[in-house]
Amino acid sequence: MAIPPKSSSAAVIPTEDRLATRLWFKFRKESMLSLYSPFSLCLASGSLKIDTFRHYIAQDVHFLKAFARAYELSADCADDDDAKLAISELRKGALEELKMHNSFVQEWGSDCVKECPVNSATLKYTEFLLATASGKVEGLKAPGTLATPFEKTKIAAYTLGAMTPCMRLYAFLGKEFQALLESNEHDHPYKKWIENYSSENFQASALQTEDLLDKLSVPLTGEELNIIEKLYHQAMKLEIEFFYSQPLTQPTIAPLTKEHAPELDRLMIFSDFDLTCTVVDSSAILAEIAIVTAPKSDQNQPAGQITRMSSAELRNTWGQLSTQYTEEYEQCIESILPSEKVEFNYETLHKALEQLSDFEKRANSRVVESGVLKGLNLEDIKRAGERLILQDGCVNFFQKITQNKNLNANVHVLSYCWCGDLIRTAFSSGGLDVPNIHANEFSFAESVSTGEIVWKVQSPIDKIQAFDDILQDCSNDRKDLSVYVGDSVGDLLCLVKADIGIVVGSSSSLRRVGSQYGVSFVPLFPGLVKKQKEFAQGRSPRIWKGQSGILYTASSWEDIHAFILGL
């Protein structure tokens, strides 16, 4: 359901200060849900059943007719000759696309448009679009009462706000799918469709549509721009509904929970915390609390309280500890790397990371012995936890998992964090209760830290031991599927042992160590497309299997959400 390309010799490069670009990035979650939909995965892999594609084309015809009509109405509202011309060209493109659909119909020898009635998702979008183009927008005067050309121009801007997401989404999907076409892949049944939407002409057409939206939006007020944002978001949500409404008769590997049967299956979700869920490492937060709340060098400390370093001494000591840790960590990583890449073997990797575990424990002992963690107030830690910034989409993902009563799922957070209270407060402040936090704990005396830590998870070996123990303690009445999300070398053993290991972030040390020990890092969506193709061909009897040596990389929690939960 997209408008065909309009020829252009030059494409405008999108920039983040443009309205259309800002909205596209803001609603990235919606684009990921469309990308990871069962329909998209099957189409990209070439395994989509032809009857499903015919149904899709039939619905697309209804979309294109609505697009053509919406362009006609918006052109009547535009008071600028250039804008009228641009809209007119886009309308011609929609009509040309309808002609192309006729060629599909002739090729198949049946009129799928007549055979497939309009489905509810298609109807929702077309009615929404035509209502917008007719001026039926909340906060806007009725079309017949619009007194000035400028007031009428708002309708054109609003209409483009409802149409631009479709253009950008299809340009995005086309490029994503095209990147997965192998150079010698001539028998992909939907190659023509992919090439159309990934073409330079279509990409330019999407940019031109965004340009037009930006131009028409320039004179609008903040309130009117908010209306465009709402229309854009609504259009994106209707696009998602459209993709998920396509009738698939074939099994798919995503969403992961699609084939989940609570009475038979159990989904085990494991996640690291620092830099996987958070934007900043928790040790830096605890250091800042210690420094900010420490007495100044010229202050007398009350009798009977735990003696603390001054803020200046603390800052200096933290700096030394941090520098020493970074230098020795790099040395340790270098020491465990084999001189040449080796074939993946879990036991070999485990033995190598035992050395890193020894290093982590020595580093932690230095922190405790330095006394820098003495005297932190529990309430200060909790306040810091409430303000801790979590990765976009992280809390929403865990909420969806824990609140879904039809999903038999357990969530466990495994973390090196020195203070479990910080983790619990960070999640609870976002309205999320994660009962299974496996982390270290500060020792407190009357809500003030003594400087000692109750160690539970200090190293890769501790993490994998906790991971194994949790799975071992599960009852045998269900089949477990484990997913681990992590970002560092400390997560590597858990990542490769889980049925599905997902890497977030850009840790170079994780990739260096993993690669040298034979671990492959595969972008999530391309990996799923390959899996879907193998699944359709019957070459993958067990879809997900731990210790395969393959990890999937995700650019955000939105990708993870789309893959595991879907819509």
Coordinates of C-alpha atoms in Angstrom, one line a residue, residues 18-28 30 128 132 137-138 154 157-165 213-214 217 220-237:
R18 CA 12.9 18.1 9.4
L19 CA 9.5 17.5 10.7
A20 CA 9.0 14.3 8.7
T21 CA 12.4 12.9 9.8
R22 CA 11.7 13.7 13.5
L23 CA 8.4 11.9 13.3
W24 CA 9.9 8.9 11.6
F25 CA 12.5 8.5 14.3
K26 CA 10.0 9.1 17.1
F27 CA 7.7 6.3 15.9
R28 CA 10.5 3.9 15.2
E30 CA 5.9 1.1 14.8
F128 CA -9.1 7.6 8.1
T132 CA -8.6 13.7 6.9
V137 CA -9.9 16.5 11.6
E138 CA -10.3 17.2 15.3
K154 CA -4.0 23.2 6.6
A157 CA -0.7 19.6 5.4
Y158 CA -2.8 17.3 7.5
T159 CA -3.5 14.9 4.6
L160 CA 0.2 14.7 3.8
G161 CA 0.8 14.0 7.5
A162 CA -1.5 10.9 7.1
M163 CA 0.1 9.7 3.9
T164 CA 3.9 10.4 4.4
P165 CA 4.4 7.5 6.9
L213 CA 4.9 17.8 4.2
D214 CA 7.7 19.9 5.6
S217 CA 3.9 22.6 7.8
L220 CA 1.6 26.1 11.2
T221 CA 1.4 26.7 14.9
G222 CA 2.7 24.4 17.6
E223 CA -0.8 23.1 18.2
E224 CA -1.4 22.4 14.5
L225 CA 2.0 20.6 14.3
N226 CA 0.8 18.4 17.2
I227 CA -2.2 17.5 15.1
I228 CA 0.1 16.4 12.3
E229 CA 2.1 14.3 14.7
K230 CA -1.1 12.6 15.9
L231 CA -2.2 11.9 12.3
Y232 CA 1.3 10.5 11.5
H233 CA 1.2 8.2 14.5
Q234 CA -2.3 7.0 13.7
A235 CA -1.3 6.3 10.2
M236 CA 1.7 4.2 11.4
K237 CA -0.5 2.2 13.8

